[in-house]
Amino acid sequence: MNTIENDPKPPAAGGVLWSMAGDIRMLLTLPAALTMQVAHPAVGAGVDDHSLFRTDPWGRGERSLTSLQLWVYGGKGAAEEGRRLRQLHKSIRGTDAHGRRYHALTPEYYAWVHATGYPVFRYAQHYLGRPFTEAQERQLYAEWLQVGRILGIHDRDMPQTIEEFWPYYQKVLDNDLEKTVVVRELVATNPPLPVPDRGPRWLRLLLRLSWPWLRPRFARFRRFLTIGLMPPDARQAIGLEWTDVQERRLRRFGRVVRAVVPVLPERLRFMPIARRARRAARG
């Protein structure tokens, strides 16, 4: 593994991201962040043209989740993962739905993909955990900036404080986001999702048999979490409807999650890369 002495370091053990990035509740927040990303026409076009999310959604999701875990828990491998991602995105270019040229590593677009994590994690915490204190919000933002450096985003391309972040965020919402083709697919209630091909053999067999019944229900649940855990201002900017009835259901769901997940044993609560890192940190 290639490392450079002055590589950016991942967030420190014991921080806000260390506690939440490997928690299984993180899985519930990712669809909202992804949908905000692809609501930007340039990002949506890149995913539409180059991603395997239609033909291999489960593999694509697994690889993305592994990458995210490495940014936080990867130690010296975090920066190497950042370099791998930048290399992977070098060839992603084309023309968006408005006829504008895009490249995945254009700082404006690359920084937006990274930026979406902060408002989603912050907002979802109101439902899935205890709301952050002001000090925790600031620490989370500082740690998310550190993750951006791991990904190769320059400080000049990222708002450096929370006070700078919100005007930047609102500007993107006001001027750029829309319900792109990929957004429509991600919130569709009956998409052509293939049968999951991950997990033990017995589970894959069970899913294959039950998928015609399970697929539309899974899609509706994904849509529910995608829109519900998205900050309301982003939801409105994209044009996604959310009702009072859905809000009440989400609050009930959140109460169950808050009651169950914290009492799970570590092997069930945290994902594998996070579990290994936590054991190593304790050792």
PDB file of C-alpha atoms in Angstrom:
ATOM      1  CA  MET A   1       0.000   0.000   0.000  1.00  0.00           C
ATOM      2  CA  ASN A   2       1.419   3.376  -1.024  1.00  0.00           C
ATOM      3  CA  THR A   3       1.479   5.989   1.736  1.00  0.00           C
ATOM      4  CA  ILE A   4       2.885   9.476   1.853  1.00  0.00           C
ATOM      5  CA  GLU A   5       4.199  10.970   5.068  1.00  0.00           C
ATOM      6  CA  ASN A   6       2.013  14.068   4.885  1.00  0.00           C
ATOM      7  CA  ASP A   7      -1.176  12.218   3.874  1.00  0.00           C
ATOM      8  CA  PRO A   8      -4.289  13.628   5.571  1.00  0.00           C
ATOM      9  CA  LYS A   9      -5.281  11.542   8.573  1.00  0.00           C
ATOM     10  CA  PRO A  10      -8.782  10.179   9.183  1.00  0.00           C
ATOM     11  CA  PRO A  11     -10.882  11.537  12.055  1.00  0.00           C
ATOM     12  CA  ALA A  12      -9.578  10.529  15.460  1.00  0.00           C
ATOM     13  CA  ALA A  13     -10.911   7.563  17.399  1.00  0.00           C
ATOM     14  CA  GLY A  14     -13.622   8.570  19.831  1.00  0.00           C
ATOM     15  CA  GLY A  15     -14.916  11.472  17.742  1.00  0.00           C
ATOM     16  CA  VAL A  16     -18.415  12.009  16.396  1.00  0.00           C
ATOM     17  CA  LEU A  17     -17.792  10.247  13.082  1.00  0.00           C
ATOM     18  CA  TRP A  18     -15.983   7.403  14.832  1.00  0.00           C
ATOM     19  CA  SER A  19     -19.163   6.748  16.812  1.00  0.00           C
ATOM     20  CA  MET A  20     -21.680   7.048  13.967  1.00  0.00           C
ATOM     21  CA  ALA A  21     -20.021   6.103  10.654  1.00  0.00           C
ATOM     22  CA  GLY A  22     -19.893   2.386  11.435  1.00  0.00           C
ATOM     23  CA  ASP A  23     -23.222   2.193  13.255  1.00  0.00           C
ATOM     24  CA  ILE A  24     -25.891   0.285  11.315  1.00  0.00           C
ATOM     25  CA  ARG A  25     -28.099   3.396  11.495  1.00  0.00           C
ATOM     26  CA  MET A  26     -25.716   4.934   8.957  1.00  0.00           C
ATOM     27  CA  LEU A  27     -27.230   2.588   6.364  1.00  0.00           C
ATOM     28  CA  LEU A  28     -30.583   4.310   6.773  1.00  0.00           C
ATOM     29  CA  THR A  29     -29.145   7.753   5.960  1.00  0.00           C
ATOM     30  CA  LEU A  30     -27.194   6.908   2.815  1.00  0.00           C
ATOM     31  CA  PRO A  31     -30.125   6.944   0.321  1.00  0.00           C
ATOM     32  CA  ALA A  32     -30.984  10.535   1.301  1.00  0.00           C
ATOM     33  CA  ALA A  33     -27.397  11.720   0.825  1.00  0.00           C
ATOM     34  CA  LEU A  34     -27.066   9.874  -2.493  1.00  0.00           C
ATOM     35  CA  THR A  35     -30.308  11.356  -3.790  1.00  0.00           C
ATOM     36  CA  MET A  36     -29.186  14.880  -2.887  1.00  0.00           C
ATOM     37  CA  GLN A  37     -25.940  14.224  -4.742  1.00  0.00           C
ATOM     38  CA  VAL A  38     -27.560  13.063  -7.979  1.00  0.00           C
ATOM     39  CA  ALA A  39     -30.094  15.920  -7.835  1.00  0.00           C
ATOM     40  CA  HIS A  40     -27.222  18.058  -9.091  1.00  0.00           C
ATOM     41  CA  PRO A  41     -27.481  17.730 -12.904  1.00  0.00           C
ATOM     42  CA  ALA A  42     -23.750  17.166 -13.410  1.00  0.00           C
ATOM     43  CA  VAL A  43     -23.522  14.500 -10.720  1.00  0.00           C
ATOM     44  CA  GLY A  44     -26.752  12.884 -11.856  1.00  0.00           C
ATOM     45  CA  ALA A  45     -25.480  12.736 -15.434  1.00  0.00           C
ATOM     46  CA  GLY A  46     -22.236  11.129 -14.317  1.00  0.00           C
ATOM     47  CA  VAL A  47     -24.124   8.448 -12.397  1.00  0.00           C
ATOM     48  CA  ASP A  48     -26.621   8.002 -15.239  1.00  0.00           C
ATOM     49  CA  ASP A  49     -23.865   7.570 -17.827  1.00  0.00           C
ATOM     50  CA  HIS A  50     -21.197   5.662 -15.931  1.00  0.00           C
ATOM     51  CA  SER A  51     -22.510   3.995 -12.769  1.00  0.00           C
ATOM     52  CA  LEU A  52     -23.509   0.330 -12.390  1.00  0.00           C
ATOM     53  CA  PHE A  53     -26.316   1.255  -9.992  1.00  0.00           C
ATOM     54  CA  ARG A  54     -28.949  -0.187 -12.357  1.00  0.00           C
ATOM     55  CA  THR A  55     -27.274  -3.485 -13.269  1.00  0.00           C
ATOM     56  CA  ASP A  56     -25.356  -4.122 -10.028  1.00  0.00           C
ATOM     57  CA  PRO A  57     -27.022  -2.028  -7.300  1.00  0.00           C
ATOM     58  CA  TRP A  58     -26.048  -4.336  -4.452  1.00  0.00           C
ATOM     59  CA  GLY A  59     -22.403  -4.533  -5.469  1.00  0.00           C
ATOM     60  CA  ARG A  60     -22.318  -0.793  -6.086  1.00  0.00           C
ATOM     61  CA  GLY A  61     -23.798  -0.180  -2.644  1.00  0.00           C
ATOM     62  CA  GLU A  62     -21.388  -2.564  -0.938  1.00  0.00           C
ATOM     63  CA  ARG A  63     -18.361  -0.952  -2.574  1.00  0.00           C
ATOM     64  CA  SER A  64     -19.551   2.546  -1.665  1.00  0.00           C
ATOM     65  CA  LEU A  65     -20.178   1.552   1.934  1.00  0.00           C
ATOM     66  CA  THR A  66     -16.757  -0.079   2.219  1.00  0.00           C
ATOM     67  CA  SER A  67     -15.141   3.048   0.828  1.00  0.00           C
ATOM     68  CA  LEU A  68     -16.962   5.280   3.312  1.00  0.00           C
ATOM     69  CA  GLN A  69     -15.902   3.062   6.189  1.00  0.00           C
ATOM     70  CA  LEU A  70     -12.273   3.283   5.103  1.00  0.00           C
ATOM     71  CA  TRP A  71     -12.363   7.096   5.144  1.00  0.00           C
ATOM     72  CA  VAL A  72     -13.085   6.980   8.872  1.00  0.00           C
ATOM     73  CA  TYR A  73     -11.664   3.678  10.116  1.00  0.00           C
ATOM     74  CA  GLY A  74      -8.998   2.937   7.505  1.00  0.00           C
ATOM     75  CA  GLY A  75      -6.014   4.426   9.336  1.00  0.00           C
ATOM     76  CA  LYS A  76      -3.116   4.783   6.919  1.00  0.00           C
ATOM     77  CA  GLY A  77      -5.280   3.212   4.228  1.00  0.00           C
ATOM     78  CA  ALA A  78      -7.782   6.089   4.287  1.00  0.00           C
ATOM     79  CA  ALA A  79      -5.693   8.382   2.085  1.00  0.00           C
ATOM     80  CA  GLU A  80      -4.909   5.494  -0.257  1.00  0.00           C
ATOM     81  CA  GLU A  81      -8.643   4.908  -0.679  1.00  0.00           C
ATOM     82  CA  GLY A  82      -9.053   8.609  -1.445  1.00  0.00           C
ATOM     83  CA  ARG A  83      -6.421   8.373  -4.183  1.00  0.00           C
ATOM     84  CA  ARG A  84      -8.098   5.276  -5.592  1.00  0.00           C
ATOM     85  CA  LEU A  85     -11.414   7.106  -5.842  1.00  0.00           C
ATOM     86  CA  ARG A  86      -9.889  10.085  -7.589  1.00  0.00           C
ATOM     87  CA  GLN A  87      -8.199   7.793 -10.086  1.00  0.00           C
ATOM     88  CA  LEU A  88     -11.484   5.968 -10.653  1.00  0.00           C
ATOM     89  CA  HIS A  89     -13.298   9.251 -11.378  1.00  0.00           C
ATOM     90  CA  LYS A  90     -10.743  10.672 -13.803  1.00  0.00           C
ATOM     91  CA  SER A  91     -12.463   9.132 -16.809  1.00  0.00           C
ATOM     92  CA  ILE A  92     -16.017  10.101 -15.800  1.00  0.00           C
ATOM     93  CA  ARG A  93     -17.027  12.933 -18.100  1.00  0.00           C
ATOM     94  CA  GLY A  94     -19.785  13.754 -20.544  1.00  0.00           C
ATOM     95  CA  THR A  95     -22.727  16.095 -21.120  1.00  0.00           C
ATOM     96  CA  ASP A  96     -25.627  16.603 -18.709  1.00  0.00           C
ATOM     97  CA  ALA A  97     -29.347  16.865 -19.554  1.00  0.00           C
ATOM     98  CA  HIS A  98     -28.964  20.613 -20.198  1.00  0.00           C
ATOM     99  CA  GLY A  99     -26.151  20.117 -22.725  1.00  0.00           C
ATOM    100  CA  ARG A 100     -23.425  21.257 -20.322  1.00  0.00           C
ATOM    101  CA  ARG A 101     -20.099  19.485 -20.154  1.00  0.00           C
ATOM    102  CA  TYR A 102     -19.190  17.818 -16.862  1.00  0.00           C
ATOM    103  CA  HIS A 103     -16.235  16.032 -15.329  1.00  0.00           C
ATOM    104  CA  ALA A 104     -16.557  14.106 -12.064  1.00  0.00           C
ATOM    105  CA  LEU A 105     -13.487  15.773 -10.540  1.00  0.00           C
ATOM    106  CA  THR A 106     -14.579  19.328 -11.259  1.00  0.00           C
ATOM    107  CA  PRO A 107     -14.149  20.827  -7.766  1.00  0.00           C
ATOM    108  CA  GLU A 108     -17.674  22.265  -7.674  1.00  0.00           C
ATOM    109  CA  TYR A 109     -19.264  18.878  -8.372  1.00  0.00           C
ATOM    110  CA  TYR A 110     -16.858  16.704  -6.389  1.00  0.00           C
ATOM    111  CA  ALA A 111     -17.193  18.954  -3.337  1.00  0.00           C
ATOM    112  CA  TRP A 112     -21.012  18.837  -3.489  1.00  0.00           C
ATOM    113  CA  VAL A 113     -20.999  15.024  -3.434  1.00  0.00           C
ATOM    114  CA  HIS A 114     -18.929  15.174  -0.263  1.00  0.00           C
ATOM    115  CA  ALA A 115     -20.864  18.086   1.269  1.00  0.00           C
ATOM    116  CA  THR A 116     -24.218  16.289   1.298  1.00  0.00           C
ATOM    117  CA  GLY A 117     -23.120  14.004   4.132  1.00  0.00           C
ATOM    118  CA  TYR A 118     -23.047  16.728   6.757  1.00  0.00           C
ATOM    119  CA  PRO A 119     -26.639  18.050   6.506  1.00  0.00           C
ATOM    120  CA  VAL A 120     -28.054  14.534   6.144  1.00  0.00           C
ATOM    121  CA  PHE A 121     -26.184  13.103   9.142  1.00  0.00           C
ATOM    122  CA  ARG A 122     -27.110  16.144  11.200  1.00  0.00           C
ATOM    123  CA  TYR A 123     -30.799  16.020  10.268  1.00  0.00           C
ATOM    124  CA  ALA A 124     -31.222  12.245  10.544  1.00  0.00           C
ATOM    125  CA  GLN A 125     -29.793  12.323  14.048  1.00  0.00           C
ATOM    126  CA  HIS A 126     -33.025  13.972  15.248  1.00  0.00           C
ATOM    127  CA  TYR A 127     -34.864  10.761  14.358  1.00  0.00           C
ATOM    128  CA  LEU A 128     -32.320   7.970  14.769  1.00  0.00           C
ATOM    129  CA  GLY A 129     -30.339   9.126  17.809  1.00  0.00           C
ATOM    130  CA  ARG A 130     -29.977  12.025  20.195  1.00  0.00           C
ATOM    131  CA  PRO A 131     -29.808  15.440  18.457  1.00  0.00           C
ATOM    132  CA  PHE A 132     -26.288  16.818  18.392  1.00  0.00           C
ATOM    133  CA  THR A 133     -25.275  19.610  20.704  1.00  0.00           C
ATOM    134  CA  GLU A 134     -23.792  22.700  19.068  1.00  0.00           C
ATOM    135  CA  ALA A 135     -20.314  21.487  20.041  1.00  0.00           C
ATOM    136  CA  GLN A 136     -20.966  18.079  18.465  1.00  0.00           C
ATOM    137  CA  GLU A 137     -22.262  19.690  15.260  1.00  0.00           C
ATOM    138  CA  ARG A 138     -19.075  21.732  15.002  1.00  0.00           C
ATOM    139  CA  GLN A 139     -16.933  18.693  15.698  1.00  0.00           C
ATOM    140  CA  LEU A 140     -18.841  16.680  13.094  1.00  0.00           C
ATOM    141  CA  TYR A 141     -18.282  19.406  10.520  1.00  0.00           C
ATOM    142  CA  ALA A 142     -14.558  19.628  11.317  1.00  0.00           C
ATOM    143  CA  GLU A 143     -14.266  15.851  10.972  1.00  0.00           C
ATOM    144  CA  TRP A 144     -16.222  15.892   7.714  1.00  0.00           C
ATOM    145  CA  LEU A 145     -13.774  18.493   6.383  1.00  0.00           C
ATOM    146  CA  GLN A 146     -10.990  16.076   7.289  1.00  0.00           C
ATOM    147  CA  VAL A 147     -12.729  13.369   5.287  1.00  0.00           C
ATOM    148  CA  GLY A 148     -12.898  15.805   2.370  1.00  0.00           C
ATOM    149  CA  ARG A 149      -9.121  16.218   2.516  1.00  0.00           C
ATOM    150  CA  ILE A 150      -8.760  12.431   2.418  1.00  0.00           C
ATOM    151  CA  LEU A 151     -10.841  12.480  -0.758  1.00  0.00           C
ATOM    152  CA  GLY A 152      -8.503  15.054  -2.260  1.00  0.00           C
ATOM    153  CA  ILE A 153     -10.780  18.082  -1.952  1.00  0.00           C
ATOM    154  CA  HIS A 154      -8.787  21.262  -1.374  1.00  0.00           C
ATOM    155  CA  ASP A 155      -9.689  23.555   1.511  1.00  0.00           C
ATOM    156  CA  ARG A 156     -10.339  26.355  -0.963  1.00  0.00           C
ATOM    157  CA  ASP A 157     -13.174  24.273  -2.455  1.00  0.00           C
ATOM    158  CA  MET A 158     -14.882  23.510   0.877  1.00  0.00           C
ATOM    159  CA  PRO A 159     -16.535  25.978   3.278  1.00  0.00           C
ATOM    160  CA  GLN A 160     -14.220  25.939   6.282  1.00  0.00           C
ATOM    161  CA  THR A 161     -16.780  26.693   8.985  1.00  0.00           C
ATOM    162  CA  ILE A 162     -20.436  25.953   9.656  1.00  0.00           C
ATOM    163  CA  GLU A 163     -21.163  29.670   9.229  1.00  0.00           C
ATOM    164  CA  GLU A 164     -19.728  29.474   5.702  1.00  0.00           C
ATOM    165  CA  PHE A 165     -21.348  26.127   4.937  1.00  0.00           C
ATOM    166  CA  TRP A 166     -25.018  27.084   5.185  1.00  0.00           C
ATOM    167  CA  PRO A 167     -24.949  29.960   2.630  1.00  0.00           C
ATOM    168  CA  TYR A 168     -23.024  27.672   0.244  1.00  0.00           C
ATOM    169  CA  TYR A 169     -25.539  24.877   0.816  1.00  0.00           C
ATOM    170  CA  GLN A 170     -28.523  27.181   0.253  1.00  0.00           C
ATOM    171  CA  LYS A 171     -26.992  28.522  -2.941  1.00  0.00           C
ATOM    172  CA  VAL A 172     -26.700  25.010  -4.384  1.00  0.00           C
ATOM    173  CA  LEU A 173     -30.281  24.233  -3.364  1.00  0.00           C
ATOM    174  CA  ASP A 174     -31.576  27.440  -4.943  1.00  0.00           C
ATOM    175  CA  ASN A 175     -29.586  27.338  -8.169  1.00  0.00           C
ATOM    176  CA  ASP A 176     -28.665  23.762  -9.044  1.00  0.00           C
ATOM    177  CA  LEU A 177     -30.789  20.956  -7.646  1.00  0.00           C
ATOM    178  CA  GLU A 178     -33.629  19.395  -9.615  1.00  0.00           C
ATOM    179  CA  LYS A 179     -35.493  16.107  -9.941  1.00  0.00           C
ATOM    180  CA  THR A 180     -33.085  14.420 -12.337  1.00  0.00           C
ATOM    181  CA  VAL A 181     -33.651  11.104 -14.086  1.00  0.00           C
ATOM    182  CA  VAL A 182     -31.585   9.325 -11.439  1.00  0.00           C
ATOM    183  CA  VAL A 183     -33.507  10.973  -8.586  1.00  0.00           C
ATOM    184  CA  ARG A 184     -36.761   9.723 -10.112  1.00  0.00           C
ATOM    185  CA  GLU A 185     -35.365   6.195 -10.271  1.00  0.00           C
ATOM    186  CA  LEU A 186     -34.089   6.282  -6.684  1.00  0.00           C
ATOM    187  CA  VAL A 187     -37.498   7.260  -5.320  1.00  0.00           C
ATOM    188  CA  ALA A 188     -39.538   5.055  -7.655  1.00  0.00           C
ATOM    189  CA  THR A 189     -41.999   2.777  -5.859  1.00  0.00           C
ATOM    190  CA  ASN A 190     -41.582  -0.193  -8.219  1.00  0.00           C
ATOM    191  CA  PRO A 191     -38.133  -0.039  -9.836  1.00  0.00           C
ATOM    192  CA  PRO A 192     -36.607  -2.997 -11.730  1.00  0.00           C
ATOM    193  CA  LEU A 193     -34.309  -3.963  -8.840  1.00  0.00           C
ATOM    194  CA  PRO A 194     -32.510  -7.288  -9.321  1.00  0.00           C
ATOM    195  CA  VAL A 195     -32.584  -9.885  -6.560  1.00  0.00           C
ATOM    196  CA  PRO A 196     -29.910  -9.203  -3.893  1.00  0.00           C
ATOM    197  CA  ASP A 197     -26.858 -11.374  -4.525  1.00  0.00           C
ATOM    198  CA  ARG A 198     -24.967 -10.771  -1.249  1.00  0.00           C
ATOM    199  CA  GLY A 199     -25.027 -12.780   1.951  1.00  0.00           C
ATOM    200  CA  PRO A 200     -25.139 -16.485   2.811  1.00  0.00           C
ATOM    201  CA  ARG A 201     -26.561 -18.951   0.333  1.00  0.00           C
ATOM    202  CA  TRP A 202     -29.719 -19.655   2.336  1.00  0.00           C
ATOM    203  CA  LEU A 203     -30.534 -15.941   2.443  1.00  0.00           C
ATOM    204  CA  ARG A 204     -29.964 -15.472  -1.287  1.00  0.00           C
ATOM    205  CA  LEU A 205     -32.245 -18.419  -1.999  1.00  0.00           C
ATOM    206  CA  LEU A 206     -34.944 -17.050   0.293  1.00  0.00           C
ATOM    207  CA  LEU A 207     -34.729 -13.620  -1.327  1.00  0.00           C
ATOM    208  CA  ARG A 208     -34.910 -15.130  -4.803  1.00  0.00           C
ATOM    209  CA  LEU A 209     -38.141 -16.896  -3.911  1.00  0.00           C
ATOM    210  CA  SER A 210     -39.737 -13.938  -2.151  1.00  0.00           C
ATOM    211  CA  TRP A 211     -38.406 -11.082  -4.309  1.00  0.00           C
ATOM    212  CA  PRO A 212     -41.546 -10.569  -6.468  1.00  0.00           C
ATOM    213  CA  TRP A 213     -43.474  -9.863  -3.239  1.00  0.00           C
ATOM    214  CA  LEU A 214     -40.642  -8.137  -1.374  1.00  0.00           C
ATOM    215  CA  ARG A 215     -39.265  -5.854  -4.107  1.00  0.00           C
ATOM    216  CA  PRO A 216     -42.088  -3.253  -4.246  1.00  0.00           C
ATOM    217  CA  ARG A 217     -42.278  -3.159  -0.444  1.00  0.00           C
ATOM    218  CA  PHE A 218     -38.533  -2.629  -0.180  1.00  0.00           C
ATOM    219  CA  ALA A 219     -38.736   0.124  -2.805  1.00  0.00           C
ATOM    220  CA  ARG A 220     -41.512   1.908  -0.907  1.00  0.00           C
ATOM    221  CA  PHE A 221     -39.530   1.691   2.332  1.00  0.00           C
ATOM    222  CA  ARG A 222     -36.422   3.034   0.580  1.00  0.00           C
ATOM    223  CA  ARG A 223     -38.423   5.946  -0.819  1.00  0.00           C
ATOM    224  CA  PHE A 224     -39.868   6.618   2.652  1.00  0.00           C
ATOM    225  CA  LEU A 225     -36.405   6.813   4.251  1.00  0.00           C
ATOM    226  CA  THR A 226     -34.845   8.665   1.324  1.00  0.00           C
ATOM    227  CA  ILE A 227     -37.319  11.533   1.456  1.00  0.00           C
ATOM    228  CA  GLY A 228     -37.969  11.444   5.193  1.00  0.00           C
ATOM    229  CA  LEU A 229     -34.317  11.642   6.300  1.00  0.00           C
ATOM    230  CA  MET A 230     -33.506  14.335   3.759  1.00  0.00           C
ATOM    231  CA  PRO A 231     -33.431  17.878   5.201  1.00  0.00           C
ATOM    232  CA  PRO A 232     -36.759  19.580   4.348  1.00  0.00           C
ATOM    233  CA  ASP A 233     -35.111  22.438   2.435  1.00  0.00           C
ATOM    234  CA  ALA A 234     -33.339  19.960   0.144  1.00  0.00           C
ATOM    235  CA  ARG A 235     -36.526  17.942  -0.211  1.00  0.00           C
ATOM    236  CA  GLN A 236     -38.371  21.079  -1.312  1.00  0.00           C
ATOM    237  CA  ALA A 237     -35.605  22.178  -3.697  1.00  0.00           C
ATOM    238  CA  ILE A 238     -35.714  18.818  -5.490  1.00  0.00           C
ATOM    239  CA  GLY A 239     -39.507  18.693  -5.556  1.00  0.00           C
ATOM    240  CA  LEU A 240     -40.144  15.640  -3.372  1.00  0.00           C
ATOM    241  CA  GLU A 241     -43.468  15.472  -1.555  1.00  0.00           C
ATOM    242  CA  TRP A 242     -43.643  14.683   2.165  1.00  0.00           C
ATOM    243  CA  THR A 243     -46.883  14.601   4.132  1.00  0.00           C
ATOM    244  CA  ASP A 244     -47.761  15.018   7.804  1.00  0.00           C
ATOM    245  CA  VAL A 245     -48.844  11.374   7.913  1.00  0.00           C
ATOM    246  CA  GLN A 246     -45.438  10.278   6.650  1.00  0.00           C
ATOM    247  CA  GLU A 247     -43.741  12.524   9.197  1.00  0.00           C
ATOM    248  CA  ARG A 248     -45.632  10.857  12.035  1.00  0.00           C
ATOM    249  CA  ARG A 249     -44.695   7.420  10.715  1.00  0.00           C
ATOM    250  CA  LEU A 250     -41.052   8.416  10.522  1.00  0.00           C
ATOM    251  CA  ARG A 251     -41.106   9.649  14.106  1.00  0.00           C
ATOM    252  CA  ARG A 252     -42.605   6.348  15.261  1.00  0.00           C
ATOM    253  CA  PHE A 253     -39.997   4.443  13.281  1.00  0.00           C
ATOM    254  CA  GLY A 254     -37.257   6.597  14.800  1.00  0.00           C
ATOM    255  CA  ARG A 255     -38.464   5.846  18.327  1.00  0.00           C
ATOM    256  CA  VAL A 256     -38.130   2.118  17.647  1.00  0.00           C
ATOM    257  CA  VAL A 257     -34.645   2.545  16.173  1.00  0.00           C
ATOM    258  CA  ARG A 258     -33.496   4.668  19.121  1.00  0.00           C
ATOM    259  CA  ALA A 259     -34.765   2.059  21.568  1.00  0.00           C
ATOM    260  CA  VAL A 260     -33.366  -1.033  19.839  1.00  0.00           C
ATOM    261  CA  VAL A 261     -30.022  -0.179  18.229  1.00  0.00           C
ATOM    262  CA  PRO A 262     -28.134   1.190  21.282  1.00  0.00           C
ATOM    263  CA  VAL A 263     -28.726  -2.025  23.240  1.00  0.00           C
ATOM    264  CA  LEU A 264     -27.529  -4.364  20.478  1.00  0.00           C
ATOM    265  CA  PRO A 265     -24.197  -6.136  21.007  1.00  0.00           C
ATOM    266  CA  GLU A 266     -21.288  -4.592  19.131  1.00  0.00           C
ATOM    267  CA  ARG A 267     -21.173  -7.416  16.567  1.00  0.00           C
ATOM    268  CA  LEU A 268     -24.715  -6.501  15.484  1.00  0.00           C
ATOM    269  CA  ARG A 269     -24.598  -2.745  15.933  1.00  0.00           C
ATOM    270  CA  PHE A 270     -21.396  -1.938  14.033  1.00  0.00           C
ATOM    271  CA  MET A 271     -20.319  -2.905  10.535  1.00  0.00           C
ATOM    272  CA  PRO A 272     -17.255  -5.156  10.109  1.00  0.00           C
ATOM    273  CA  ILE A 273     -14.606  -2.524   9.287  1.00  0.00           C
ATOM    274  CA  ALA A 274     -15.799  -0.380  12.187  1.00  0.00           C
ATOM    275  CA  ARG A 275     -15.793  -3.351  14.573  1.00  0.00           C
ATOM    276  CA  ARG A 276     -12.203  -4.223  13.703  1.00  0.00           C
ATOM    277  CA  ALA A 277     -11.097  -0.613  14.107  1.00  0.00           C
ATOM    278  CA  ARG A 278     -12.852  -0.292  17.445  1.00  0.00           C
ATOM    279  CA  ARG A 279     -11.212  -3.474  18.721  1.00  0.00           C
ATOM    280  CA  ALA A 280      -7.809  -2.243  17.570  1.00  0.00           C
ATOM    281  CA  ALA A 281      -8.330   1.135  19.238  1.00  0.00           C
ATOM    282  CA  ARG A 282      -9.242  -0.521  22.521  1.00  0.00           C
ATOM    283  CA  GLY A 283      -6.196  -2.753  22.253  1.00  0.00           C
TER     284      GLY A 283
END
